[in-house]
Amino acid sequence: MDRPPFTCLMDNPGAMVGEDLELVITAVVAADGAARARAACARLLDRVGGRVLRVGDCSDEEPGCWSLTLAIDSGQRVPENVAAGLARAVRGFVRDLGFPAPRISCEPPTAWTVLDDPDVLDPLVPGAERLLVEAWAGGDPQYREPEPAAEPDVGPQPEPGTRLLLRVDVATDRAAGAEWQARAVASRVARSGKITRVAPRGDLLSVHVDLGTSIDPPAVALLDAVASLGRPGWSAPTREGESTVVRWSATPVPTGGIAALELTATPASAFVWTEPD
């Protein structure tokens, strides 16, 4: 009875169907170095193309021999019948080289054959002892580029920077006038200050301004804001929960104009918007 053209030891199609099908060719040649091995395989490389994966000394196993391994992208994908597709790729490659159809072994994700007749191989690879032809679903794992390591899950990171709020107390009974003066003060610290509330505070009108987020930590953000406002007599910073607060007030309280300022710096990661009092 004739032997079957290939034997299959294991087939797991579900995990391989649709993967790229790659051919890996290893030539063992009589050579005394890597350069001679490459030269011996020059015709093969010109014929089939591909990229050289490795040139190695195998004289420990076969004295006077070197091996050259190359990979060829077949441009095909693994079909539903994985074993048949792998075997077909090996058989087709060997036939394209002009050699008779060989016996093929198959153990998905690979199928392979060995051509070991030096007289048949010599016209293509001078000095060849044998040629190993493999087809791999997804590529030979020995030469496959490792998948990038997944970045560790460190959870949500705190938002950097500081949220700055400004309160400007103005001695006036006109909201428009209070807002105008508050904007003038806020513009010294931030270009995009936004008025969030205007409310009475005793005989004054308090204008609350959201100055936005600074990239600096709270202590630095406060010092920079105070320096930009340029008024002497600010209080020492005090902690109020997660926030740091500094205050300035005019003495005596004027009958018109700015009477007091309050700057609040809160880490952006801890800031929760609440309606100003």
XYZ file of N, CA and C in Angstrom:
831
model
N 0.857 -1.200 0.000
C 0.000 0.000 0.000
C 0.885 1.240 0.000
N 0.507 2.187 -0.865
C 1.268 3.429 -0.906
C 1.095 4.184 0.398
N 2.176 4.856 0.844
C 2.097 5.661 2.059
C 1.387 6.973 1.746
N 0.643 7.530 2.689
C -0.061 8.792 2.442
C 0.936 9.916 2.222
N 0.546 10.962 1.488
C 1.466 12.051 1.180
C 1.892 12.840 2.401
N 1.089 12.853 3.467
C 1.518 13.500 4.703
C 0.791 12.863 5.873
N 1.406 12.965 7.045
C 0.776 12.468 8.262
C 0.540 13.641 9.185
N -0.577 13.650 9.867
C -0.918 14.744 10.778
C -1.049 14.188 12.182
N -0.260 14.747 13.123
C -0.252 14.244 14.486
C -1.227 14.989 15.387
N -1.532 16.246 15.046
C -2.406 17.032 15.911
C -2.984 18.171 15.098
N -4.251 18.456 15.311
C -4.887 19.527 14.558
C -5.800 20.306 15.493
N -5.578 21.609 15.577
C -6.414 22.476 16.415
C -6.795 23.694 15.584
N -7.712 23.550 14.660
C -7.963 24.607 13.697
C -8.516 25.886 14.295
N -9.282 25.781 15.363
C -9.941 26.970 15.881
C -8.985 28.091 16.221
N -7.795 27.739 16.725
C -6.849 28.760 17.171
C -5.963 29.271 16.051
N -6.007 28.656 14.866
C -5.046 28.989 13.812
C -5.675 29.530 12.543
N -6.936 29.239 12.309
C -7.579 29.656 11.065
C -7.484 31.171 10.913
N -7.039 31.603 9.740
C -6.942 33.025 9.445
C -5.597 33.641 9.757
N -4.705 32.909 10.437
C -3.383 33.459 10.714
C -2.545 33.481 9.438
N -1.527 34.359 9.420
C -0.607 34.396 8.283
C 0.148 33.079 8.198
N 0.399 32.642 6.969
C 1.120 31.395 6.748
C 2.527 31.750 6.272
N 3.523 31.338 7.041
C 4.915 31.682 6.750
C 5.716 30.419 6.466
N 6.593 30.510 5.470
C 7.509 29.421 5.147
C 8.866 29.723 5.771
N 9.447 28.718 6.418
C 10.776 28.847 7.017
C 11.659 27.766 6.403
N 12.741 28.185 5.751
C 13.621 27.273 5.021
C 14.986 27.270 5.694
N 15.503 26.080 6.001
C 16.837 25.952 6.586
C 17.690 25.071 5.686
N 18.790 25.641 5.208
C 19.727 24.897 4.369
C 20.969 24.575 5.187
N 21.374 23.313 5.187
C 22.619 22.891 5.832
C 23.629 22.642 4.721
N 24.738 23.394 4.748
C 25.706 23.337 3.648
C 27.105 23.091 4.186
N 27.925 22.480 3.345
C 29.337 22.306 3.675
C 30.029 23.645 3.460
N 30.476 24.266 4.551
C 31.092 25.590 4.474
C 31.995 25.775 5.675
N 32.944 26.718 5.544
C 33.873 26.957 6.651
C 33.631 28.304 7.322
N 32.444 28.858 7.142
C 32.128 30.117 7.804
C 30.809 30.678 7.311
N 30.352 31.740 7.988
C 29.059 32.332 7.650
C 29.051 32.901 6.238
N 30.154 33.536 5.840
C 30.195 34.135 4.503
C 30.066 33.068 3.422
N 30.750 31.943 3.603
C 30.664 30.853 2.617
C 29.260 30.246 2.605
N 28.641 30.161 3.774
C 27.282 29.618 3.834
C 26.310 30.529 3.081
N 26.455 31.841 3.271
C 25.604 32.783 2.539
C 25.839 32.686 1.036
N 27.109 32.561 0.654
C 27.421 32.466 -0.771
C 26.811 31.206 -1.378
N 26.848 30.099 -0.622
C 26.291 28.849 -1.133
C 24.780 28.949 -1.318
N 24.129 29.789 -0.506
C 22.664 29.917 -0.570
C 22.214 31.079 -1.449
N 23.146 31.712 -2.154
C 22.803 32.897 -2.938
C 21.754 32.588 -4.002
N 21.892 31.458 -4.700
C 20.918 31.115 -5.741
C 19.536 30.882 -5.138
N 19.519 30.211 -3.992
C 18.234 29.967 -3.325
C 17.571 31.287 -2.945
N 18.359 32.210 -2.390
C 17.806 33.504 -1.992
C 17.306 34.282 -3.201
N 18.072 34.228 -4.301
C 17.625 34.918 -5.518
C 16.338 34.303 -6.050
N 16.204 33.017 -5.876
C 15.051 32.299 -6.429
C 13.779 32.544 -5.623
N 13.889 32.508 -4.301
C 12.675 32.545 -3.474
C 12.515 33.846 -2.699
N 13.584 34.659 -2.610
C 13.487 35.896 -1.834
C 13.457 35.597 -0.344
N 12.731 36.406 0.404
C 12.637 36.207 1.848
C 13.722 36.958 2.596
N 13.754 36.744 3.900
C 14.729 37.424 4.761
C 15.496 36.388 5.572
N 16.779 36.617 5.711
C 17.621 35.691 6.467
C 17.365 35.891 7.960
N 17.031 34.805 8.642
C 16.776 34.862 10.077
C 18.023 34.551 10.892
N 18.825 33.627 10.372
C 19.959 33.173 11.171
C 20.956 32.447 10.290
N 22.243 32.656 10.561
C 23.315 31.855 9.979
C 24.113 31.311 11.148
N 24.218 29.980 11.244
C 24.848 29.403 12.424
C 25.784 28.259 12.106
N 26.722 28.064 13.008
C 27.691 26.974 12.900
C 27.065 25.709 13.481
N 26.898 24.694 12.651
C 26.340 23.433 13.147
C 27.360 22.308 13.033
N 28.647 22.676 13.090
C 29.704 21.674 12.931
C 29.766 20.704 14.104
N 29.162 21.072 15.256
C 29.130 20.131 16.375
C 28.324 18.894 16.009
N 27.265 19.088 15.220
C 26.432 17.970 14.805
C 26.899 17.388 13.478
N 27.313 18.282 12.579
C 27.779 17.850 11.265
C 29.069 18.589 10.962
N 30.193 17.963 11.178
C 31.490 18.635 11.001
C 31.611 19.299 9.631
N 32.106 20.551 9.674
C 32.330 21.287 8.434
C 31.080 21.887 7.835
N 29.981 21.949 8.599
C 28.719 22.449 8.045
C 28.230 23.688 8.788
N 27.579 24.554 8.023
C 26.885 25.722 8.555
C 25.450 25.681 8.061
N 24.556 26.353 8.793
C 23.154 26.400 8.376
C 22.726 27.846 8.163
N 21.836 28.021 7.217
C 21.231 29.329 6.960
C 19.720 29.155 6.978
N 19.044 29.969 7.781
C 17.587 29.901 7.897
C 16.981 31.191 7.370
N 15.985 31.056 6.509
C 15.316 32.237 5.971
C 13.808 32.060 6.067
N 13.103 33.173 6.094
C 11.639 33.168 6.196
C 11.051 33.813 4.960
N 9.933 33.254 4.509
C 9.240 33.760 3.330
C 7.776 33.956 3.692
N 7.283 35.154 3.476
C 5.859 35.418 3.689
C 5.100 34.881 2.486
N 4.261 33.897 2.718
C 3.569 33.251 1.607
C 2.464 34.120 1.020
N 2.028 35.139 1.771
C 0.906 35.945 1.312
C -0.427 35.234 1.462
N -0.428 34.076 2.129
C -1.648 33.300 2.324
C -2.015 33.276 3.803
N -3.260 32.902 4.050
C -3.722 32.710 5.424
C -4.147 31.261 5.611
N -4.067 30.817 6.849
C -4.387 29.425 7.154
C -5.873 29.179 6.895
N -6.207 28.149 6.085
C -7.614 27.876 5.779
C -8.295 27.096 6.898
N -9.567 26.785 6.683
C -10.330 26.030 7.676
C -9.682 24.683 7.965
N -9.243 24.001 6.913
C -8.541 22.729 7.100
C -7.065 23.048 7.307
N -6.683 23.222 8.564
C -5.349 23.712 8.890
C -4.269 22.764 8.385
N -4.405 21.486 8.686
C -3.377 20.516 8.311
C -3.165 20.485 6.810
N -4.263 20.440 6.062
C -4.145 20.393 4.608
C -3.516 21.671 4.069
N -3.872 22.821 4.654
C -3.305 24.083 4.192
C -1.813 24.168 4.430
N -1.360 23.719 5.604
C 0.074 23.729 5.900
C 0.828 22.791 4.961
N 0.304 21.580 4.794
C 0.962 20.609 3.919
C 0.994 21.106 2.477
N -0.090 21.745 2.046
C -0.152 22.251 0.674
C 0.912 23.317 0.438
N 1.145 24.164 1.449
C 2.150 25.212 1.307
C 3.547 24.617 1.156
N 3.852 23.583 1.945
C 5.161 22.932 1.840
C 5.311 22.261 0.478
N 4.294 21.515 0.076
C 4.354 20.792 -1.194
C 4.499 21.752 -2.373
N 3.734 22.852 -2.325
C 3.807 23.814 -3.421
C 5.176 24.462 -3.527
N 5.782 24.774 -2.385
C 7.113 25.387 -2.406
C 8.140 24.439 -3.011
N 8.095 23.174 -2.591
C 9.058 22.198 -3.105
C 8.877 22.007 -4.612
N 7.648 21.923 -5.062
C 7.392 21.757 -6.496
C 7.854 22.975 -7.283
N 7.679 24.183 -6.712
C 8.134 25.390 -7.405
C 9.644 25.393 -7.590
N 10.354 24.707 -6.701
C 11.809 24.598 -6.853
C 12.195 23.556 -7.900
N 11.209 22.797 -8.369
C 11.483 21.780 -9.386
C 11.803 20.418 -8.826
N 11.545 20.214 -7.534
C 11.819 18.930 -6.912
C 10.547 18.090 -6.879
N 10.676 16.763 -6.839
C 9.488 15.907 -6.773
C 8.752 16.086 -5.449
N 7.451 15.776 -5.472
C 6.631 15.931 -4.267
C 7.162 15.036 -3.157
N 7.440 15.603 -1.989
C 8.022 14.826 -0.896
C 6.951 14.290 0.051
N 7.379 13.458 0.974
C 6.523 13.070 2.088
C 6.533 14.214 3.098
N 5.367 14.586 3.590
C 5.236 15.742 4.473
C 4.702 15.284 5.828
N 5.301 15.791 6.877
C 4.801 15.562 8.230
C 4.072 16.815 8.697
N 3.083 16.623 9.544
C 2.257 17.761 9.960
C 1.900 17.637 11.427
N 2.169 18.692 12.154
C 1.729 18.808 13.547
C 1.405 20.278 13.781
N 0.172 20.697 13.436
C -0.171 22.111 13.549
C 0.282 22.691 14.890
N 0.896 23.859 14.865
C 0.810 24.867 13.802
C 1.873 24.778 12.716
N 2.487 23.608 12.500
C 3.517 23.528 11.475
C 3.391 22.239 10.670
N 3.903 22.295 9.441
C 4.098 21.107 8.600
C 5.492 21.231 8.012
N 6.133 20.085 7.718
C 7.521 20.160 7.269
C 7.897 18.949 6.424
N 8.992 19.115 5.703
C 9.611 18.015 4.979
C 11.101 18.269 4.926
N 11.875 17.207 4.709
C 13.327 17.320 4.616
C 13.760 16.754 3.264
N 14.482 17.566 2.501
C 15.086 17.123 1.241
C 16.556 16.860 1.528
N 16.986 15.611 1.356
C 18.334 15.255 1.793
C 19.149 14.531 0.726
N 18.846 14.808 -0.537
C 19.643 14.232 -1.624
C 20.584 15.311 -2.148
N 21.876 15.272 -1.772
C 22.806 16.330 -2.200
C 22.870 16.502 -3.711
N 22.743 15.405 -4.465
C 22.828 15.526 -5.920
C 21.660 16.337 -6.478
N 20.487 16.189 -5.867
C 19.314 16.945 -6.319
C 19.419 18.411 -5.892
N 19.957 18.637 -4.698
C 20.009 19.990 -4.152
C 21.160 20.819 -4.714
N 22.229 20.179 -5.145
C 23.458 20.898 -5.492
C 23.283 21.979 -6.558
N 22.468 21.775 -7.601
C 22.328 22.854 -8.592
C 21.747 24.142 -7.996
N 20.928 24.018 -6.967
C 20.314 25.196 -6.350
C 21.141 25.715 -5.181
N 21.675 24.788 -4.372
C 22.484 25.161 -3.209
C 23.759 24.321 -3.244
N 24.815 24.822 -3.857
C 26.057 24.048 -3.951
C 26.576 23.656 -2.566
N 26.894 22.393 -2.417
C 27.406 21.903 -1.146
C 26.330 21.600 -0.129
N 25.058 21.632 -0.537
C 23.972 21.387 0.413
C 23.949 19.934 0.859
N 23.774 19.728 2.154
C 23.579 18.393 2.702
C 22.092 18.065 2.788
N 21.309 19.070 3.177
C 19.861 18.863 3.243
C 19.163 20.218 3.318
N 17.869 20.179 3.035
C 17.038 21.380 3.058
C 15.780 21.058 3.856
N 15.557 21.804 4.939
C 14.350 21.651 5.753
C 13.362 22.728 5.331
N 12.169 22.308 4.923
C 11.126 23.241 4.498
C 9.973 23.139 5.492
N 9.638 24.258 6.128
C 8.562 24.288 7.118
C 7.527 25.335 6.729
N 6.279 25.054 7.034
C 5.207 26.043 6.935
C 4.646 26.234 8.336
N 4.486 27.496 8.738
C 4.027 27.807 10.100
C 2.794 28.699 10.049
N 1.825 28.350 10.859
C 0.671 29.228 11.057
C 1.073 30.314 12.046
N 1.137 31.555 11.573
C 1.530 32.656 12.442
C 3.021 32.853 12.552
N 3.826 32.039 11.872
C 5.279 32.195 11.928
C 5.910 31.295 12.970
N 7.157 30.934 12.724
C 7.902 30.091 13.657
C 8.090 30.844 14.972
N 7.585 30.313 16.093
C 7.701 31.040 17.362
C 9.138 31.287 17.790
N 10.080 30.494 17.272
C 11.486 30.697 17.625
C 12.002 32.029 17.094
N 11.415 32.481 15.976
C 11.879 33.716 15.351
C 10.825 34.810 15.367
N 9.665 34.509 15.901
C 8.585 35.493 15.914
C 8.925 36.629 16.863
N 8.624 37.849 16.441
C 8.866 38.990 17.312
C 7.947 38.905 18.524
N 8.501 39.107 19.718
C 7.654 39.019 20.912
C 6.609 40.122 20.929
N 5.435 39.773 21.434
C 4.393 40.781 21.574
C 4.799 41.766 22.659
N 4.489 43.049 22.446
C 4.858 44.029 23.474
C 4.189 43.708 24.801
N 4.956 43.853 25.851
C 4.415 43.561 27.181
C 3.294 44.535 27.514
N 2.259 43.998 28.109
C 1.136 44.855 28.497
C 1.581 45.799 29.607
N 1.175 47.036 29.483
C 1.522 48.000 30.514
C 0.751 47.677 31.792
N 1.433 47.763 32.922
C 0.741 47.443 34.177
C -0.425 48.382 34.425
N -1.476 47.810 34.982
C -2.659 48.603 35.304
C -2.420 49.305 36.637
N -2.126 50.581 36.552
C -1.837 51.330 37.775
C -3.047 52.118 38.249
N -4.172 51.918 37.570
C -5.383 52.605 37.990
C -5.367 54.063 37.564
N -6.442 54.767 37.828
C -6.515 56.180 37.434
C -5.467 57.010 38.161
N -4.810 57.884 37.423
C -3.782 58.733 38.000
C -4.384 60.067 38.434
N -3.888 60.616 39.539
C -4.415 61.906 39.983
C -4.131 62.990 38.957
N -5.091 63.894 38.798
C -4.910 64.993 37.861
C -3.833 65.928 38.399
N -2.840 66.270 37.574
C -1.763 67.129 38.066
C -2.216 68.582 38.174
N -1.427 69.378 38.907
C -1.667 70.811 38.950
C -2.560 71.260 40.092
N -2.940 72.540 40.013
C -3.678 73.205 41.091
C -4.818 74.030 40.515
N -5.973 73.949 41.147
C -7.114 74.785 40.754
C -7.097 76.037 41.625
N -7.138 77.192 40.984
C -7.078 78.472 41.691
C -8.426 79.180 41.634
N -8.879 79.645 42.799
C -10.103 80.439 42.891
C -9.765 81.778 43.549
N -10.433 82.820 43.096
C -10.199 84.169 43.620
C -11.534 84.781 44.043
N -11.524 85.416 45.211
C -12.687 86.202 45.634
C -12.253 87.650 45.780
N -12.982 88.525 45.126
C -12.677 89.959 45.176
C -13.857 90.669 45.841
N -13.614 91.301 46.995
C -14.651 92.067 47.696
C -14.508 93.537 47.303
N -15.579 94.083 46.762
C -15.538 95.446 46.226
C -16.553 96.317 46.975
N -16.094 97.506 47.345
C -16.988 98.467 48.014
C -17.775 99.209 46.942
N -18.930 98.670 46.616
C -19.811 99.271 45.618
C -21.179 98.635 45.760
N -22.183 99.316 45.226
C -23.514 98.723 45.228
C -23.945 98.342 43.815
N -23.032 98.444 42.872
C -23.340 98.117 41.483
C -22.576 96.858 41.068
N -23.315 95.814 40.672
C -22.690 94.547 40.296
C -21.757 94.713 39.102
N -22.168 95.535 38.129
C -21.339 95.711 36.935
C -19.984 96.308 37.299
N -19.991 97.282 38.208
C -18.736 97.890 38.630
C -17.862 96.907 39.385
N -18.493 96.074 40.239
C -17.736 95.071 40.987
C -17.103 94.050 40.039
N -17.871 93.624 39.043
C -17.343 92.645 38.088
C -16.173 93.224 37.298
N -16.302 94.483 36.899
C -15.231 95.109 36.122
C -13.929 95.131 36.918
N -14.010 95.505 38.196
C -12.804 95.563 39.016
C -12.253 94.159 39.294
N -13.143 93.184 39.472
C -12.693 91.813 39.717
C -11.965 91.249 38.493
N -12.487 91.551 37.305
C -11.819 91.079 36.085
C -10.435 91.702 35.944
N -10.319 92.964 36.301
C -9.020 93.637 36.208
C -8.003 92.972 37.131
N -8.442 92.598 38.344
C -7.540 91.922 39.282
C -7.192 90.527 38.770
N -8.209 89.774 38.346
C -7.992 88.393 37.908
C -7.063 88.313 36.704
N -7.112 89.326 35.831
C -6.298 89.290 34.614
C -4.808 89.328 34.912
N -4.443 89.759 36.116
C -3.028 89.754 36.485
C -2.518 88.339 36.763
N -3.451 87.432 37.059
C -3.070 86.054 37.395
C -3.343 85.105 36.237
N -4.502 85.253 35.608
C -4.891 84.336 34.530
C -5.673 85.098 33.476
N -5.445 84.745 32.230
C -6.135 85.431 31.138
C -7.582 84.976 30.986
N -7.857 83.774 31.441
C -9.177 83.194 31.169
C -10.016 83.037 32.430
N -9.884 83.971 33.375
C -10.693 83.887 34.584
C -12.176 83.993 34.273
N -12.972 83.213 34.989
C -14.413 83.179 34.744
C -15.166 83.523 36.025
N -16.009 84.545 35.945
C -16.823 84.919 37.104
C -17.912 83.872 37.304
N -17.982 83.333 38.519
C -18.955 82.280 38.811
C -20.105 82.751 39.701
N -19.895 83.882 40.406
C -20.974 84.357 41.294
C -20.657 85.773 41.764
N -21.684 86.575 41.902
C -21.584 87.896 42.532
C -22.639 87.935 43.630
N -22.198 88.202 44.864
C -23.143 88.143 45.986
C -22.782 89.195 47.030
N -23.786 89.709 47.744
C -23.510 90.683 48.811
C -22.700 90.035 49.931
N -21.818 90.837 50.523
C -21.048 90.397 51.687
C -20.969 91.590 52.636
N -21.964 91.714 53.479
C -22.070 92.903 54.313
C -22.350 94.110 53.429
N -21.495 95.132 53.569
C -21.646 96.340 52.752
C -20.904 96.225 51.424
N -20.311 95.067 51.164
C -19.505 94.872 49.959
C -20.207 93.929 48.991
N -19.703 93.895 47.756
C -20.113 92.878 46.790
C -18.920 91.941 46.559
N -19.153 90.644 46.756
C -18.097 89.651 46.534
C -18.242 89.064 45.133
N -17.149 89.135 44.382
C -17.117 88.558 43.036
C -16.201 87.337 43.078
N -16.766 86.180 42.764
C -15.996 84.928 42.778
C -15.521 84.618 41.360
N -14.223 84.344 41.224
C -13.622 84.125 39.905
C -12.876 82.789 39.909
N -13.192 81.950 38.935
C -12.448 80.700 38.735
C -11.275 81.019 37.811
N -10.051 80.915 38.346
C -8.855 81.255 37.571
C -8.335 80.081 36.749
N -8.975 78.930 36.865
C -8.538 77.770 36.085
C -7.461 76.973 36.799
N -6.727 76.172 36.033
C -5.746 75.242 36.593
C -4.328 75.698 36.288
N -3.503 75.689 37.322
C -2.072 75.957 37.179
C -1.333 74.626 37.158
N -0.224 74.562 36.437
C 0.553 73.319 36.397
C 1.383 73.131 37.659
N 1.479 74.182 38.488
C 2.325 74.133 39.679
C 1.575 73.544 40.871
N 2.306 73.052 41.878
C 1.660 72.603 43.113
C 1.060 73.793 43.848
N 0.143 73.551 44.802
C -0.588 74.648 45.453
C 0.291 75.744 46.040
N 1.346 75.378 46.772
C 2.171 76.401 47.419
C 2.813 77.327 46.391
N 3.321 76.749 45.316
C 3.974 77.556 44.278
C 2.943 78.392 43.532
N 1.786 77.785 43.230
C 0.740 78.513 42.512
C 0.278 79.729 43.309
N 0.140 79.570 44.628
C -0.277 80.701 45.471
C 0.777 81.803 45.483
N 2.042 81.431 45.655
C 3.109 82.432 45.685
C 3.162 83.215 44.381
N 3.025 82.504 43.254
C 3.052 83.187 41.960
C 1.862 84.130 41.812
N 0.677 83.682 42.265
C -0.516 84.522 42.148
C -0.388 85.771 43.010
N 0.108 85.607 44.242
C 0.288 86.755 45.138
C 1.290 87.735 44.538
N 2.386 87.204 43.983
C 3.388 88.074 43.368
C 2.797 88.833 42.184
N 1.924 88.174 41.413
C 1.314 88.834 40.256
C 0.361 89.943 40.682
N -0.313 89.752 41.812
C -1.259 90.767 42.280
C -0.541 91.978 42.876
N 0.644 91.757 43.427
C 1.505 92.864 43.823
C 1.017 93.738 44.950
N 0.351 93.181 45.947
C -0.109 93.972 47.095
C 0.590 93.477 48.358
N 1.116 94.361 49.175
C 1.733 93.937 50.438
C 0.669 93.614 51.483
N 1.063 92.848 52.498
C 0.179 92.614 53.624
C -0.681 91.375 53.517
N -0.283 90.393 52.718
C -1.052 89.151 52.628
C -0.873 88.326 53.900
N -1.895 87.592 54.254
C -1.827 86.718 55.428
C -0.947 85.511 55.129
N -0.533 84.827 56.184
C 0.177 83.563 55.999
C -0.809 82.520 55.461
N -0.332 81.578 54.668
C -1.232 80.540 54.139
C -1.838 79.711 55.269
N -3.109 79.382 55.123
C -3.785 78.500 56.077
C -4.413 77.345 55.310
N -4.503 76.185 55.982
C -5.108 75.013 55.363
C -6.580 74.942 55.729
N -7.405 74.700 54.722
C -8.834 74.475 54.924
C -9.199 73.220 54.146
N -9.163 72.089 54.851
C -9.377 70.814 54.172
C -8.215 70.529 53.230
N -8.520 70.253 51.967
C -7.480 69.990 50.970
C -6.905 71.281 50.396
N -7.501 72.413 50.728
C -7.134 73.678 50.097
C -6.191 74.491 50.974
N -5.458 75.394 50.315
C -4.615 76.374 50.999
C -5.134 77.760 50.627
N -5.278 78.631 51.639
C -5.927 79.929 51.430
C -5.015 81.045 51.935
N -4.941 82.137 51.162
C -4.285 83.368 51.624
C -5.260 84.521 51.420
N -5.133 85.547 52.301
C -6.087 86.660 52.246
C -5.353 87.991 52.347
N -5.984 88.980 51.760
C -5.510 90.372 51.867
C -6.715 91.263 52.111
N -6.539 92.298 52.936
C -7.639 93.248 53.149
C -7.073 94.648 53.326
N -7.834 95.613 52.842
C -7.429 97.018 52.960
C -7.802 97.548 54.336
N -6.912 98.333 54.900
C -7.171 98.954 56.204
C -6.881 100.453 56.089
N -7.863 101.290 56.388
C -9.262 100.949 56.706
C -10.013 100.513 55.452
N -11.218 99.988 55.660
C -12.041 99.562 54.526
C -12.415 100.785 53.706
N -12.126 100.774 52.402
C -12.418 101.952 51.582
C -13.916 102.115 51.346
N -14.292 103.330 50.997
C -15.702 103.584 50.668
C -15.997 103.240 49.213
N -14.963 102.989 48.442
C -15.128 102.582 47.053
C -13.882 101.840 46.589
N -14.065 100.866 45.718
C -12.924 100.106 45.212
C -12.746 98.771 45.917
N -11.584 98.173 45.733
C -11.320 96.826 46.244
C -11.017 96.884 47.733
N -11.766 96.080 48.490
C -11.614 96.075 49.941
C -10.872 94.838 50.440
N -10.994 93.705 49.737
C -10.352 92.477 50.220
C -10.205 91.490 49.060
N -9.216 90.613 49.218
C -8.967 89.547 48.236
C -8.769 88.235 48.983
N -9.183 87.152 48.356
C -8.943 85.824 48.916
C -8.570 84.887 47.773
N -7.435 84.211 47.913
C -6.978 83.228 46.927
C -7.037 81.840 47.552
N -7.609 80.894 46.825
C -7.705 79.514 47.297
C -7.059 78.592 46.266
N -6.140 77.756 46.731
C -5.463 76.796 45.857
C -5.801 75.387 46.324
N -6.294 74.562 45.406
C -6.681 73.186 45.722
C -6.026 72.251 44.713
N -5.404 71.148 45.173
C -4.879 70.178 44.199
C -5.974 69.787 43.212
N -5.631 69.790 41.925
C -6.640 69.504 40.905
C -7.290 68.145 41.127
N -6.517 67.190 41.666
C -7.060 65.851 41.888
C -8.100 65.824 42.994
N -8.077 66.831 43.884
C -9.014 66.858 45.011
C -10.107 67.900 44.824
N -10.042 68.658 43.735
C -10.984 69.762 43.562
C -12.375 69.247 43.207
N -13.371 69.728 43.934
C -14.775 69.436 43.649
C -15.504 70.767 43.600
N -16.138 71.034 42.478
C -16.802 72.329 42.335
C -18.016 72.424 43.251
N -18.073 73.514 44.008
C -19.252 73.820 44.822
C -19.623 75.275 44.586
N -20.885 75.568 44.690
C -21.352 76.941 44.485
C -20.748 77.843 45.557
N -20.102 78.958 45.166
C -19.508 79.859 46.169
C -20.560 80.379 47.138
N -20.143 80.569 48.403
C -21.054 81.132 49.412
C -21.307 82.602 49.124
